[in-house]
Amino acid sequence: MQRRAATGLRLAGYALNLHQLRFVQEAARRNLNLTETARALHTSQPGVSKAIRELEQELGVDLFVRHGKRLTRITEPGRQMLASVETILREVANLQRIGDEYAGRDTGTLSIATTHTQARYFLPGPVAELRRRYPQVQVVLHQGVPEQVASMLKSEVADIGLATEALAAHEDLVTLPCYEWQHVLVVPRTHTLARENRPTLEQLAAETLVLYHPTVTGRTRIDQAFARARLAPRVALEAIDSDVIKTYVRLGLGVGIVAEQAMREEAEAAGGSDLASVPLGHLFGSNVTRVAFKRGVYLRHFVLAFAELLAPRLNATLLARALRSDAASAVRAAGVDGAGGARADNDYQL
Amino acid sequence: MQRRAATGLRLAGYALNLHQLRFVQEAARRNLNLTETARALHTSQPGVSKAIRELEQELGVDLFVRHGKRLTRITEPGRQMLASVETILREVANLQRIGDEYAGRDTGTLSIATTHTQARYFLPGPVAELRRRYPQVQVVLHQGVPEQVASMLKSEVADIGLATEALAAHEDLVTLPCYEWQHVLVVPRTHTLARENRPTLEQLAAETLVLYHPTVTGRTRIDQAFARARLAPRVALEAIDSDVIKTYVRLGLGVGIVAEQAMREEAEAAGGSDLASVPLGHLFGSNVTRVAFKRGVYLRHFVLAFAELLAPRLNATLLARALRSDAASAVRAAGVDGAGGARADNDYQL
DNA sequence: TATCCTTACGGAATTCGTAAGCATG
DNA sequence: CATGCTTACGAATTCCGTAAGGATA
């Protein structure tokens, strides 16, 4: 910095560098623990500490409040600056993505974050088709509960997310409807309910049920429906995935309720299956599975192509329109007009 | 780069640095002339050249097309990347602004870009009031035609712009209505038209006119009105500013047409003035002067305060809402869906 | 006492300017 | 041949790791 001052350079405040910003971002994400931050970024802890202090000096304000030698919280300017930092680093990542897009035409990695049901029943077709069209693209599947899907999108671990819940609640994600489904009852083919067209909640409550675990998409709607009818069904077992539920239904533990996608295999099985399914949309309503992206990230063409495979309506033009706006200024604006007021539309209807 | 590769660092592609981006941006703005770019940024030309090449290597694609040793045009990836670069540098500037905002409370510079009429007749009040409230804030006034106002906003030379035309046509500016005005006829008090309430185009065409120069706001509307009526008035003189027009009207060169703001002094003069003015809104319609900001820039509180002085309706909450969205992704999106399609709303009605 | 941030220090790599080389119009 | 980009080179400076210091819970 000595020399620059001497030669009179220092292009309008660019003693700033991207490493400093990366450190600040990571520190914010990791509860202001610089040791952990340094480990995560494969660098030395003193380096992180120094870089942040220099950045603060450069900007003229502290980003973090320090209690002695410990960082305790983010200052108000720090909070506002973090929004800019997120934008900067996101756009830097976009530069790389655009570079990759034009450099190695059809090579790269498609990283998908999704829930079990989607991964098991919905995605196999689209993924296979993508692999056929873009043999050079490596597909990585990250499985988790909807909140994890959201957070993988936010940290740019995943390019595209697919889930039925939680996604629309995030400011910095853009979500679009993908397909609609309902729950179905799963019973052994010989069960009396197998011939029932529109079973009632009372009929179901008379059985022992095999349900999804409460963390799984749609379980809450089932609970609510029973609660509204003042029914308290017996639950034999709660499972994370549909295959487990089906297995226990086969064993006679009770009747199951799963997403309809999970029964499509049985429905299409040549010669029929040992399990029958009965739609339950009239009891539990219908669900919409949504595709989500992080707002502002550049989508390579194979990501767009994949979205279109998920739902033909999700073409490049529509996505471009949906992804247009930016959340960084919204976050800053929230401070100006009193916290809650600024809420950008992040759910696009078709 | 050797060493980083050796120690295994290179935090996920951040060999990138902000100087490279600044160089690229400036080169794009200066017709790909690196010599000029280097001069503008107070650095050496070989440095710029090298930095850009390194950036291209880093990103894996060329940003510029070279004919031998000369840069001729921007490549498609280059065009898309420039949008990201603009965003990055804008947010870096915002970091500085936020720092200034919190560091030196009420000090700083308010840079206003505007046209003559605004600077001369409308701004003196608000500027004086701002100086009274924020004595530490230095006010800089940049005068130009509307297109220059727009370009000063874009290059962040000015924080706020004020003009009656051209601003709304720019993607990356946000404009809001400030006040409405009409043209007025200026005649010596003794002139017969001084007692006319609603002069007609024919009456005006019978006189010799003293008008604004065609580059000045509103002149086109006057020409169009006469053209529609198939009248070709005689024009004695075309001037850039209202004071000149008034002067020549006093000299008896003809009758003048100016913006109503320019006659307010005369209307309020104690003991009357030697000039009379007659509203011409019924002939030339009304005009709306607009305030504009560059989309996405952080506005310091005294900028917001100044906007509110220009029009009380332009309060911080409204501005925060208007400034929320971002154009960078829109520019990129334009490529995806075929150039013209993506047009973000940049004019906000109250 | 264990965790965690800051300061100190030194070697290595990068940065950036000057000077020379060479292609275009 | 004038303009303008690139390559070459070397000295100053920044960078970044290790090691030691000091504060908190």
mmCIF file of C-alpha atoms in Angstrom, chain B residues 16 20 50 83 88 137 150 164 171 175 194 206 208 228 289 304:
data_model
loop_
_atom_site.group_PDB
_atom_site.id
_atom_site.type_symbol
_atom_site.label_atom_id
_atom_site.label_comp_id
_atom_site.label_asym_id
_atom_site.label_seq_id
_atom_site.Cartn_x
_atom_site.Cartn_y
_atom_site.Cartn_z
ATOM 1 C CA LEU B 16 -9.407 -13.184 -10.604
ATOM 2 C CA GLN B 20 -8.685 -6.952 -14.294
ATOM 3 C CA LYS B 50 -1.429 -8.258 -19.668
ATOM 4 C CA ALA B 83 -22.965 -7.555 -17.492
ATOM 5 C CA ILE B 88 -19.506 -6.585 -9.498
ATOM 6 C CA VAL B 137 -22.088 17.648 2.186
ATOM 7 C CA ALA B 150 -28.195 9.559 -18.437
ATOM 8 C CA THR B 164 -37.582 15.818 -18.706
ATOM 9 C CA GLU B 171 -32.573 -0.045 -19.058
ATOM 10 C CA THR B 175 -36.856 7.025 -13.047
ATOM 11 C CA ALA B 194 -50.206 39.418 -23.108
ATOM 12 C CA ALA B 206 -48.157 34.946 -37.027
ATOM 13 C CA THR B 208 -41.651 35.750 -34.988
ATOM 14 C CA ARG B 228 -49.683 18.825 -37.131
ATOM 15 C CA THR B 289 -39.629 16.198 -15.213
ATOM 16 C CA LEU B 304 -32.510 10.189 -0.268
#
